[in-house]
CSV table of C-alpha atoms and ligand atoms in Angstrom, one decimal:
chain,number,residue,atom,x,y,z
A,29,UNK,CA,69.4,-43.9,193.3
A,30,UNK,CA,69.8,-41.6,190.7
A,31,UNK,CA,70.1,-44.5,187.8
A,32,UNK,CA,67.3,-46.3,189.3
A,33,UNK,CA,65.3,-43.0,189.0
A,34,UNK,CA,65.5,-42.4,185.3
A,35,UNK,CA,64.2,-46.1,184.4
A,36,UNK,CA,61.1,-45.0,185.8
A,37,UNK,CA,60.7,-40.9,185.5
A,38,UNK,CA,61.8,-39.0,182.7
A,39,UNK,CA,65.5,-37.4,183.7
A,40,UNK,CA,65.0,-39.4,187.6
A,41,UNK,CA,63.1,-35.9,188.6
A,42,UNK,CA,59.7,-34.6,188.8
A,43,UNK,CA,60.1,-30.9,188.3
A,44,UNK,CA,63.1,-30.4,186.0
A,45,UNK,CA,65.7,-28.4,187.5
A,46,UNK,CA,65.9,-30.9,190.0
A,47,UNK,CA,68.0,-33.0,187.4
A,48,UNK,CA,71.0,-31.2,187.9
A,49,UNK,CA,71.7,-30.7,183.8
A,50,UNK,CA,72.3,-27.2,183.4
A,51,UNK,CA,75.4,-27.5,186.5
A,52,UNK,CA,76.2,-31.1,185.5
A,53,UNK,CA,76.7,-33.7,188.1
A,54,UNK,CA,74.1,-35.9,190.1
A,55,UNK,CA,71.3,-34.5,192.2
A,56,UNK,CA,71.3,-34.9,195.8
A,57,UNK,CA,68.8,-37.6,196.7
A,58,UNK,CA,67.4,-35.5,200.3
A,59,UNK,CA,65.9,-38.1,202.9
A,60,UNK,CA,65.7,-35.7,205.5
A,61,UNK,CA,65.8,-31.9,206.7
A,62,UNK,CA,66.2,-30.2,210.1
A,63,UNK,CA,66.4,-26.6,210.6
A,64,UNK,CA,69.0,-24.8,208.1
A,65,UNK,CA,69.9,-27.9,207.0
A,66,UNK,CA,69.7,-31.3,204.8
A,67,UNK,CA,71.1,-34.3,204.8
A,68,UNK,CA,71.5,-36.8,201.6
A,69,UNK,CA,71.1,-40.5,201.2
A,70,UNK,CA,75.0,-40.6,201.7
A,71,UNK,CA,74.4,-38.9,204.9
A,72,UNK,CA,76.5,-35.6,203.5
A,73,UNK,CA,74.8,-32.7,205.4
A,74,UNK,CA,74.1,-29.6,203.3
A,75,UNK,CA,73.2,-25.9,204.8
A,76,UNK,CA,70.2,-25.4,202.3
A,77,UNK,CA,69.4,-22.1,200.5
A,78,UNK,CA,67.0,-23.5,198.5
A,79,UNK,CA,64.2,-24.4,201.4
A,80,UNK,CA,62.3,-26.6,199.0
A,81,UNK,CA,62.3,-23.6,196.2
A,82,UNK,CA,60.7,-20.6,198.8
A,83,UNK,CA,58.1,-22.5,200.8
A,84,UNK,CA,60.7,-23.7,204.0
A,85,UNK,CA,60.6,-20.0,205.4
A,86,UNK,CA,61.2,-21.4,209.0
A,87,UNK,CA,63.4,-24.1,208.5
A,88,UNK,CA,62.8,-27.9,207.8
A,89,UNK,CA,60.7,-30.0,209.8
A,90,UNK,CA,59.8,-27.0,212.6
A,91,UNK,CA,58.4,-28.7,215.2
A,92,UNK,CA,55.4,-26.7,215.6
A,93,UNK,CA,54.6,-27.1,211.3
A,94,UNK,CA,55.3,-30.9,212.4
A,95,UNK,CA,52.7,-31.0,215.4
A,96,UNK,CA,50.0,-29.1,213.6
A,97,UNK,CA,50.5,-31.8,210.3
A,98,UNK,CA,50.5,-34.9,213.0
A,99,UNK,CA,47.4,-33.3,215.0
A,100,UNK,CA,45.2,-32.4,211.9
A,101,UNK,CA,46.3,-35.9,209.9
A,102,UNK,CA,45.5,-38.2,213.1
A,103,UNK,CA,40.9,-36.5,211.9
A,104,UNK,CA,41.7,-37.7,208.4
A,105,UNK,CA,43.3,-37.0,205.4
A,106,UNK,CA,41.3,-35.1,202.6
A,107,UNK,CA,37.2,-34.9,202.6
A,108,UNK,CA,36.2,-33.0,199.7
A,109,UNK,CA,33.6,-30.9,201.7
A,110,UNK,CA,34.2,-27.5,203.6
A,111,UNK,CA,36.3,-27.2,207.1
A,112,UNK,CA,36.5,-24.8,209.4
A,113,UNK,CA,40.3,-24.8,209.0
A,114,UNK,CA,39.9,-23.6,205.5
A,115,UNK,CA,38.2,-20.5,206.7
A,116,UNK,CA,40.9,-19.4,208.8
A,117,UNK,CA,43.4,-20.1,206.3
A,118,UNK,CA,41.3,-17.8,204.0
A,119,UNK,CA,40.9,-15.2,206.9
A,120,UNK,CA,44.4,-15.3,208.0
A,121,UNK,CA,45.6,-14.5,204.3
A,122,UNK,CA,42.6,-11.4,203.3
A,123,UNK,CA,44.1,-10.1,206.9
A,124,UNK,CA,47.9,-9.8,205.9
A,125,UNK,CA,46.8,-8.6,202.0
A,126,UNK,CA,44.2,-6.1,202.1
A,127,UNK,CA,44.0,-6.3,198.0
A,128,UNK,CA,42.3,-9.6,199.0
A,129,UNK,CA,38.7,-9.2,199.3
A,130,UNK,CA,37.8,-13.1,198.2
A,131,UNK,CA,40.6,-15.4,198.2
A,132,UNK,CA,40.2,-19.4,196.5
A,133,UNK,CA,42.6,-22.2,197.8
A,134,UNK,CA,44.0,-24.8,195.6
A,135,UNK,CA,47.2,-27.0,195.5
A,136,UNK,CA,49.5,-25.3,193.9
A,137,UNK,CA,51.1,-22.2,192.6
A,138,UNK,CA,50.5,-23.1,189.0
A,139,UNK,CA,46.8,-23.9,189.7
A,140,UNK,CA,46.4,-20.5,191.3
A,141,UNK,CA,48.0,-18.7,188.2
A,142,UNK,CA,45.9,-21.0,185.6
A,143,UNK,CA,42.8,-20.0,187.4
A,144,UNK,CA,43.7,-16.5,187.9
A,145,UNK,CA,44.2,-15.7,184.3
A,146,UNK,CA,41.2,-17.7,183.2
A,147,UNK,CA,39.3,-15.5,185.4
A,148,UNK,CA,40.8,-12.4,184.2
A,149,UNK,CA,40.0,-13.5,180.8
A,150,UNK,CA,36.2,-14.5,182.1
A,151,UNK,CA,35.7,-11.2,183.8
A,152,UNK,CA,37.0,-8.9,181.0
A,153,UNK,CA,35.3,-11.4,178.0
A,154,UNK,CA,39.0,-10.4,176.5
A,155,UNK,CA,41.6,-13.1,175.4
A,156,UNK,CA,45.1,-11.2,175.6
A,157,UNK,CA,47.6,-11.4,178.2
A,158,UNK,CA,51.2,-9.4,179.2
A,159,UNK,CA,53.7,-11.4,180.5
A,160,UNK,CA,57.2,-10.5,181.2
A,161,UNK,CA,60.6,-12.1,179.9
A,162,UNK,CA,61.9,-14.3,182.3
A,163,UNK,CA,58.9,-14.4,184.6
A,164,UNK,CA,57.9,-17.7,185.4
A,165,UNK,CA,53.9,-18.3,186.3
A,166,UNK,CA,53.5,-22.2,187.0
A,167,UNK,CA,53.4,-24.4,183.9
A,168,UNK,CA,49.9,-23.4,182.3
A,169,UNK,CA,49.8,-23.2,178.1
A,170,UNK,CA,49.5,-19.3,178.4
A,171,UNK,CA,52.3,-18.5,180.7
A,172,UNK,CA,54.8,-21.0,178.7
A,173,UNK,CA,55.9,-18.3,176.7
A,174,UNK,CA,59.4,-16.5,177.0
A,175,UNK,CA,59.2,-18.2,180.7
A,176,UNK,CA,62.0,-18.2,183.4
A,177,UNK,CA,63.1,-21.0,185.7
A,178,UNK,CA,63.7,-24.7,184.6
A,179,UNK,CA,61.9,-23.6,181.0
A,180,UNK,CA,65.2,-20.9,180.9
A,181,UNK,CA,67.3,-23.2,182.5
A,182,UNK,CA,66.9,-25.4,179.9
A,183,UNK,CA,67.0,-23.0,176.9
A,184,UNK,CA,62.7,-23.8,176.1
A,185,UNK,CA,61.6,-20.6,177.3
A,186,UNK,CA,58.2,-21.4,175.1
A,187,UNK,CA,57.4,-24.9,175.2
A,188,UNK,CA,56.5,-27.5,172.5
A,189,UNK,CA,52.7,-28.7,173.0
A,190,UNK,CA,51.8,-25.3,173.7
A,191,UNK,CA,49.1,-24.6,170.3
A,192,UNK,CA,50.2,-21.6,168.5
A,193,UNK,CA,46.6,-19.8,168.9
A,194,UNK,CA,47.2,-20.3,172.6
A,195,UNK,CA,50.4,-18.5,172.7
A,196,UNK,CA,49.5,-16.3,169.8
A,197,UNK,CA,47.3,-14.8,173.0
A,198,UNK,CA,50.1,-14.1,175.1
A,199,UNK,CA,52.5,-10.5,174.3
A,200,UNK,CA,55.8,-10.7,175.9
A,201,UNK,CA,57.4,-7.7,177.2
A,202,UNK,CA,60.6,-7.0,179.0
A,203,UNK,CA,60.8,-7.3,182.4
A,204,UNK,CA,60.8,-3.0,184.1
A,205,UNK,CA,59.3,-1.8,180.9
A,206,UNK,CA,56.5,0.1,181.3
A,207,UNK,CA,57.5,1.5,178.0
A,208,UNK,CA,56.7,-1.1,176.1
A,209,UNK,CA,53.2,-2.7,178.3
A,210,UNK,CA,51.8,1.2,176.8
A,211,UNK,CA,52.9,0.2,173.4
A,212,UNK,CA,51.1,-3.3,173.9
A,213,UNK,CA,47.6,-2.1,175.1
A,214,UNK,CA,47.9,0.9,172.5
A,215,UNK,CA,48.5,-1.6,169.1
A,216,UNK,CA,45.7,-4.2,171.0
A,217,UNK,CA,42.8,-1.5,172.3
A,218,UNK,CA,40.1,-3.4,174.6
A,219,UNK,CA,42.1,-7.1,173.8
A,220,UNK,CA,44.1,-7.4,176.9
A,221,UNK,CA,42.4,-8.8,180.0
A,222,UNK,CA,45.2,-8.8,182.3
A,223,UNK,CA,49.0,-8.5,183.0
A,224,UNK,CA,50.7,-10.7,185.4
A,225,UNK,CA,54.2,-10.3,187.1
A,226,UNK,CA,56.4,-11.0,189.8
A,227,UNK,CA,56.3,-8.3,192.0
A,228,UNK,CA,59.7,-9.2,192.6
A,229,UNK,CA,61.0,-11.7,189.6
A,230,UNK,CA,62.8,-14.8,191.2
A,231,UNK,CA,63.0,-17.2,188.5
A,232,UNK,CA,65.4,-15.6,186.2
A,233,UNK,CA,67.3,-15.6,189.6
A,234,UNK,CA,66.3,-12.5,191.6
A,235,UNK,CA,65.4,-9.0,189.4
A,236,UNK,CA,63.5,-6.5,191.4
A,237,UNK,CA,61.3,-4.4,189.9
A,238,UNK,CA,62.7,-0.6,189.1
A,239,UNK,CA,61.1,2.6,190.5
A,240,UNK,CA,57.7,3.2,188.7
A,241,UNK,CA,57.4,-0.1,187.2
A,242,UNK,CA,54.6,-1.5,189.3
A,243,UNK,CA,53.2,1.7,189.5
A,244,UNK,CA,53.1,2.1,185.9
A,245,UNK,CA,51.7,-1.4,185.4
A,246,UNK,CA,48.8,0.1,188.4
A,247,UNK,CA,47.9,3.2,186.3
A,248,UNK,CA,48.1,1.4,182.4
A,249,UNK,CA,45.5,-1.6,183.9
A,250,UNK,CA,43.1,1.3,185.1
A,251,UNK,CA,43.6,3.0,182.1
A,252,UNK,CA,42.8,0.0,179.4
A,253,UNK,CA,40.7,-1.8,181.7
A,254,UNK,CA,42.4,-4.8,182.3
A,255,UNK,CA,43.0,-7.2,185.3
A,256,UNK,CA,46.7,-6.6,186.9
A,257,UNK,CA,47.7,-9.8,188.3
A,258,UNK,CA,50.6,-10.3,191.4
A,259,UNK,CA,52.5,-13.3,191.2
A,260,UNK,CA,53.3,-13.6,194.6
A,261,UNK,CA,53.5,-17.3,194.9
A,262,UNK,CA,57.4,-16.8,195.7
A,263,UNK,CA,56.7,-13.3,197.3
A,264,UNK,CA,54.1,-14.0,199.5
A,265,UNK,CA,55.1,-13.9,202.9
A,266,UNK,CA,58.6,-14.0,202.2
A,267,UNK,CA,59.5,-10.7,201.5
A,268,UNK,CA,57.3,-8.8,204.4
A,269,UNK,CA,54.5,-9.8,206.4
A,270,UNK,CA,52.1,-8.0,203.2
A,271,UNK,CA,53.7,-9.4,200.4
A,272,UNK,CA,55.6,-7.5,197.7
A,273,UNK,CA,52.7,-5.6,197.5
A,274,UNK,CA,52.5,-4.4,201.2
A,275,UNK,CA,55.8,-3.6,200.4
A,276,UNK,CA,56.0,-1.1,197.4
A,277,UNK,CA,52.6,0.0,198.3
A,278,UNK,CA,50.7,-1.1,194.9
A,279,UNK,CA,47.2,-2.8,194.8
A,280,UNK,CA,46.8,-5.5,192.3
A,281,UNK,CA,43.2,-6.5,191.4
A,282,UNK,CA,44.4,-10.6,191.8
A,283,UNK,CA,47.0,-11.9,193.6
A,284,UNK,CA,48.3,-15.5,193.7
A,285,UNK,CA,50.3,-17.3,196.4
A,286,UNK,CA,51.8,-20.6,197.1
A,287,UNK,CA,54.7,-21.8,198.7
A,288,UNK,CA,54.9,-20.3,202.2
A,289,UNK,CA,50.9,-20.2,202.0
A,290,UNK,CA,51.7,-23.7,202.2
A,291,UNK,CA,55.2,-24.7,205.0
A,292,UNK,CA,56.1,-27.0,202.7
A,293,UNK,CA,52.5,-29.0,201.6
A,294,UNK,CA,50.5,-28.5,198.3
A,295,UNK,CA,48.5,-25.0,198.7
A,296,UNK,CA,48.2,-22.1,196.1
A,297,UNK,CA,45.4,-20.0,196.9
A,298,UNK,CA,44.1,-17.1,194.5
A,299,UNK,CA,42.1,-14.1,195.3
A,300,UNK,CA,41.6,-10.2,195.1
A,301,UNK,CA,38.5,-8.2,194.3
A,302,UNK,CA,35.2,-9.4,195.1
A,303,UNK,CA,33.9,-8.1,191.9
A,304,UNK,CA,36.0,-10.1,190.0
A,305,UNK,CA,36.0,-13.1,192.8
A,306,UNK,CA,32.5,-13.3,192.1
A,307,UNK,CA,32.8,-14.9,188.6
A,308,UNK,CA,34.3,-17.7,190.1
A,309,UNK,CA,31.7,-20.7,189.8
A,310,UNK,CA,29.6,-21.6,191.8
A,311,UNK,CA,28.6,-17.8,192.2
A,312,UNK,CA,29.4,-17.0,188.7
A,313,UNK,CA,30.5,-18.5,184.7
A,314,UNK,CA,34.2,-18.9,185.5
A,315,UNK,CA,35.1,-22.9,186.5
A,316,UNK,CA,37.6,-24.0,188.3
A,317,UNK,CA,37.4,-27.0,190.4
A,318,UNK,CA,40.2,-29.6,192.9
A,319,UNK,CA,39.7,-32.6,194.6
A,320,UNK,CA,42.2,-31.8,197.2
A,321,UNK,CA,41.6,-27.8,197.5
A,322,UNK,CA,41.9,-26.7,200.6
A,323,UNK,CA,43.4,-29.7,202.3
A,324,UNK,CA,42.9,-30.1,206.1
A,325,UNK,CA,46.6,-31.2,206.5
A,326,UNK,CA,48.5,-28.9,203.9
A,327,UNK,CA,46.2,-26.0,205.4
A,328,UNK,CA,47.4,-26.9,208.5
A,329,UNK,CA,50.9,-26.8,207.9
A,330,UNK,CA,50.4,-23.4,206.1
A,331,UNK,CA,48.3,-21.8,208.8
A,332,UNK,CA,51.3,-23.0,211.4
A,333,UNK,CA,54.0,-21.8,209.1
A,334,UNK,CA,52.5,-18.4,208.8
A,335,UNK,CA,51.6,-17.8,212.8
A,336,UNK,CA,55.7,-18.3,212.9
A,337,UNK,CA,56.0,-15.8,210.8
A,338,UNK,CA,54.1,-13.7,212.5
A,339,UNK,CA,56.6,-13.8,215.4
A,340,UNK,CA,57.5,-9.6,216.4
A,341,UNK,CA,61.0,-8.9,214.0
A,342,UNK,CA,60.5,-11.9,212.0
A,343,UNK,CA,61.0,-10.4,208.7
A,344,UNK,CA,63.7,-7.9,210.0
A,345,UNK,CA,65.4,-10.9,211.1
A,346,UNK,CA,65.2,-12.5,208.3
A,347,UNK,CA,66.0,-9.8,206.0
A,348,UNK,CA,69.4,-8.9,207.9
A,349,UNK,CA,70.3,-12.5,208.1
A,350,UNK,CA,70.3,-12.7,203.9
A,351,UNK,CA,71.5,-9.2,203.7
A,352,UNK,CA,74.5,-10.6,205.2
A,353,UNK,CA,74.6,-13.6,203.6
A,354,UNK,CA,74.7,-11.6,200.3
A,355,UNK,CA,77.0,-8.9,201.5
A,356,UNK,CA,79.5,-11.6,202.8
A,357,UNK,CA,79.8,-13.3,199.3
A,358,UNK,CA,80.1,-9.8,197.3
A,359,UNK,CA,83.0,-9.3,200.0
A,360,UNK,CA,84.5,-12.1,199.3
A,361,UNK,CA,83.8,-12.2,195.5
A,362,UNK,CA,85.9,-9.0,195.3
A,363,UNK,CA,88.9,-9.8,197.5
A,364,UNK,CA,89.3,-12.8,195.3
A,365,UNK,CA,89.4,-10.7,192.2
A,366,UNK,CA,85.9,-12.4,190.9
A,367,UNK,CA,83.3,-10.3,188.9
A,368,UNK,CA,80.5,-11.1,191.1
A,369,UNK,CA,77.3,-8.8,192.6
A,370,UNK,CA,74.3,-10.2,194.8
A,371,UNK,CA,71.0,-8.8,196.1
A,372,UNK,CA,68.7,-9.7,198.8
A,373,UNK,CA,65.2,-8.7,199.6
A,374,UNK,CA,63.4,-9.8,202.6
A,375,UNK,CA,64.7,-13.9,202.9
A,376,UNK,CA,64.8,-13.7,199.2
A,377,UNK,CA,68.9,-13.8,197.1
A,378,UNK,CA,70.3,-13.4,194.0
A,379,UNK,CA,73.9,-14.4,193.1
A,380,UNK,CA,74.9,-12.9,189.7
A,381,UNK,CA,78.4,-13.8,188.1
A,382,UNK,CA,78.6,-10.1,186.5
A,383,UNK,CA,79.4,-6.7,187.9
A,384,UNK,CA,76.3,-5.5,188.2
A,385,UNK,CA,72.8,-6.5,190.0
A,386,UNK,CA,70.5,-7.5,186.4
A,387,UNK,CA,67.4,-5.1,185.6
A,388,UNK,CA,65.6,-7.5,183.1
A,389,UNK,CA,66.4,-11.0,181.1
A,390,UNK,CA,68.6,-9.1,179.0
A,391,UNK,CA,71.2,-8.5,181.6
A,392,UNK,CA,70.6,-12.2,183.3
A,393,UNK,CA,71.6,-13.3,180.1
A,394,UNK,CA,75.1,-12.2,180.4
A,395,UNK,CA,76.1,-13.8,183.6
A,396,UNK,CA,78.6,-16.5,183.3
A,397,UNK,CA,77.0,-19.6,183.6
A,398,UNK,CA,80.1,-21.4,183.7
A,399,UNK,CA,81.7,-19.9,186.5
A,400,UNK,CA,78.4,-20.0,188.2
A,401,UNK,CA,78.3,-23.8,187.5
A,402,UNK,CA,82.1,-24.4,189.0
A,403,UNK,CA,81.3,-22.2,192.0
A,404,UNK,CA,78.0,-24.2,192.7
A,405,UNK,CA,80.0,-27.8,192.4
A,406,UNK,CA,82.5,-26.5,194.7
A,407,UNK,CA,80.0,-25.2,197.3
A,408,UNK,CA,78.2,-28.5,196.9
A,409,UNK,CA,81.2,-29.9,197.8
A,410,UNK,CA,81.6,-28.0,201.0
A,411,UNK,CA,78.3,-28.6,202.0
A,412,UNK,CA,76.4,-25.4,200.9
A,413,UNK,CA,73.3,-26.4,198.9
A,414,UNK,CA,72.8,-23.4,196.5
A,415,UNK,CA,69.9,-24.0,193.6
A,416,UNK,CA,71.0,-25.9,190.5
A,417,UNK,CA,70.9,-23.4,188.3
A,418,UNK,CA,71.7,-19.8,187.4
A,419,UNK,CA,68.5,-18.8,186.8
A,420,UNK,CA,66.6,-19.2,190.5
A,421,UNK,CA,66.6,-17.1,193.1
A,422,UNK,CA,68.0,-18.3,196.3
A,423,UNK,CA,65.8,-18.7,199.9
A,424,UNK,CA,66.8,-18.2,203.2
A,425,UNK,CA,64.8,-19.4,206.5
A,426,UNK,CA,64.3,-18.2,210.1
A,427,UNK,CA,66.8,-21.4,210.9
A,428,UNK,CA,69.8,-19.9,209.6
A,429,UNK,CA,72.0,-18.4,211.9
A,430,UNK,CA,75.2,-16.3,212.1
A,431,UNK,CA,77.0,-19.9,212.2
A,432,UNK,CA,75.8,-21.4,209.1
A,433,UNK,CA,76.5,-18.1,207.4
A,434,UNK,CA,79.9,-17.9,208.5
A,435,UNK,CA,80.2,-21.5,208.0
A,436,UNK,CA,78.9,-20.5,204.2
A,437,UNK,CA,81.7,-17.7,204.0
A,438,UNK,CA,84.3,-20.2,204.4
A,439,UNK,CA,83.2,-22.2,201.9
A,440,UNK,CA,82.8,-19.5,199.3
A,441,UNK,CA,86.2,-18.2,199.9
A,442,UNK,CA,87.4,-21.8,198.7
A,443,UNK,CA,84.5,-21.4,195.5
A,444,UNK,CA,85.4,-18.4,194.1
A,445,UNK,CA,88.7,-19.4,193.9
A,446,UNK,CA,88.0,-22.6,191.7
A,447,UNK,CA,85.5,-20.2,189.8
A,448,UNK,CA,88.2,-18.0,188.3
B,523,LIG,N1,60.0,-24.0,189.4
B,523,LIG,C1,60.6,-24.2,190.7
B,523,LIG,C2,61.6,-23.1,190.9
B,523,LIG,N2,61.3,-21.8,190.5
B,523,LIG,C3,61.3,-25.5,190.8
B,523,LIG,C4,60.4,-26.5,191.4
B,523,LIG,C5,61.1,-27.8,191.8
B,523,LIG,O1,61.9,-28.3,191.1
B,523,LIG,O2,60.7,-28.3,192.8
């Protein structure tokens, strides 16, 4: 399959970590999932920790994200026009985030970003953005700078086709500096419309933010006047029934979400303060426009995905379950003599080859990559799908059990020893 796949898509992938490049080998070709698990065209079951890359927060093919997709597809497929079930999406979400006082639904994470920022840069009639090393926004030209994910798996971190005055716009800072955002509004007074960041950064693996960073981030936006933006297409929903906002207790004026927003279908969704929402065309000058925005059958599958979640303990449960999937591997790790350290928050992991949990891109960048590549082949091996890189956070789902984590364990004891 996979030679068959690169004489008709670039690499044999459509989104490019998928290719398997930076850990060598040959992708999995999936044909189906089921709870905790997937299952390759060999028919080699995997436990999964990638979950489709965050949005598979309760497991593959859950019956009740299933029924709600059959029910709403059997009315038809796309319409173009408003439906009811677009309203309660839009509800459901301003209920869990109270920052959201408008919210916009689109079909992906990277539309919700683009738009976001536009609309930032509408509202404040300033060009300027601050982005952080390593933090990863969708593809859109102004967010391809100093990006994480594939872009850093694959050494492009600012991409080619991106036009210099495009990126010229966009002022890079390291990740839990709050240092040096100050230094950026004070050398560009009334230039900078808005600053966007994962709450919690998962695509230079997993780098949660320091005490005071978002806070500072809160006061210097007030201050200069400019738009702060929450990523939270990985965070949403994933790390606490509010978001990585609900949980450090910061207010952004825009938030974006994806993913879990979605179970598994094409949704991003944008939103925040009706002030700023009302810029949005058709109310106001800022355009933004989709064909399939606010899908009846993705919306479906989002809205059944998050009543799931809303399940009494599910984030508790969650959150313990990765807590000891992370705390089992450091265990491990150490008896087996490895430098190794890991972190979880919420259903959210990182697995660092180092001694110590990373703070920004800096420290990523001196993981081992190799010994992260042999662990991951090994684990493959054993059945445990990890992400194909060293630069993605890892996702675990209401489907995983104390089984499949033991059943991880086992593996890993095996994987660390071919990693040293
Ligand atoms: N950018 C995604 C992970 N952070 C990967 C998307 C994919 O390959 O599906």
């Amino acid at each position: 399959m996979f030679a068959r796949a690169q004489r008709s898509i670039p690499a044999g992938v459509n989104s490019p970590v998928r290719a398997f490049r930076s850990v060598g080998g040959t992708p999995r070709f999936l044909v189906r999932g089921e709870g905790p698990y997937v299952f390759d065209a060999d028919g080699k079951r995997y436990i999964d920790y990638v979950g489709s890359w965050g949005p598979a927060i309760a497991g593959h093919a859950h019956p009740d994200v299933v029924k709600a997709v059959q029910v709403t597809a059997v009315h038809g497929l796309s319409f173009g026009a408003p439906t009811e079930i677009e309203i309660e999406l839009a509800e459901t979400l301003i209920a869990r985030l109270p920052s959201l006082e408008l919210v916009r639904l689109v079909s992906s994470g990277t539309e919700a970003t683009m738009s976001a920022l536009r609309l930032a840069r509408g509202y404040t009639g300033r060009a300027k953005i601050i982005k952080f090393e390593g933090c990863y926004h969708g593809h859109g030209d102004s967010l391809l700078v100093k990006a994480g994910s594939g872009a850093l798996t694959f050494g492009q971190p600012s991409s080619a086709g991106v036009p210099p005055a495009v990126a010229n716009e966009t002022i890079v800072v390291p990740y839990n500096d709050v240092a040096a955002v100050e230094e950026s509004f004070i050398a560009n007074p009334d230039a900078i419309a808005a600053v966007i960041v994962e709450p919690v950064a998962g695509n230079m693996n997993l780098v949660l933010p320091a005490t005071g960073f978002l806070e500072g981030l809160r006061t210097l936006c007030d201050r200069y006047g400019a738009v702060l933006i929450f990523d939270e297409v990985m965070t949403g929903f994933r790390v606490g029934p509010h978001g990585a906002q609900g949980r450090f207790g910061i207010k952004p004026d825009l938030t974006t979400l994806g993913k879990v927003i979605g179970g598994g279908m094409p949704v991003g969704a944008f939103g925040g303060r009706r002030d700023i929402m009302e810029e949005i065309a058709p109310l106001g000058p800022v355009y933004q426009a989709g064909t399939l925005s606010g899908n009846p059958v993705a919306v479906a599958a989002g809205l059944a995905t998050l009543a799931l979640t809303d399940a009494p303990g599910f984030h508790d449960a969650l959150a313990r379950r990765t807590r000891t999937l992370t705390e089992g591997l450091v265990a491990v790790a150490k008896r087996r003599g490895v430098a190794f350290s890991a972190q979880a928050i919420g259903g959210m992991f990182g697995l660092y080859f180092a001694e110590l949990v990373p703070r920004s891109y800096a420290d990523v960048m001196t993981c081992d990559t190799a010994r992260f590549n042999r662990f991951f082949h090994a684990m493959l091996d054993a059945g445990i799908y990890f992400a194909p890189s060293a630069y993605e956070a890892g996702f675990v789902s209401a489907a995983h059990g104390e089984a499949q984590i033991r059943e991880t364990l086992a593996a890993a004891e095996r994987a660390f020893a071919a990693a040293s």
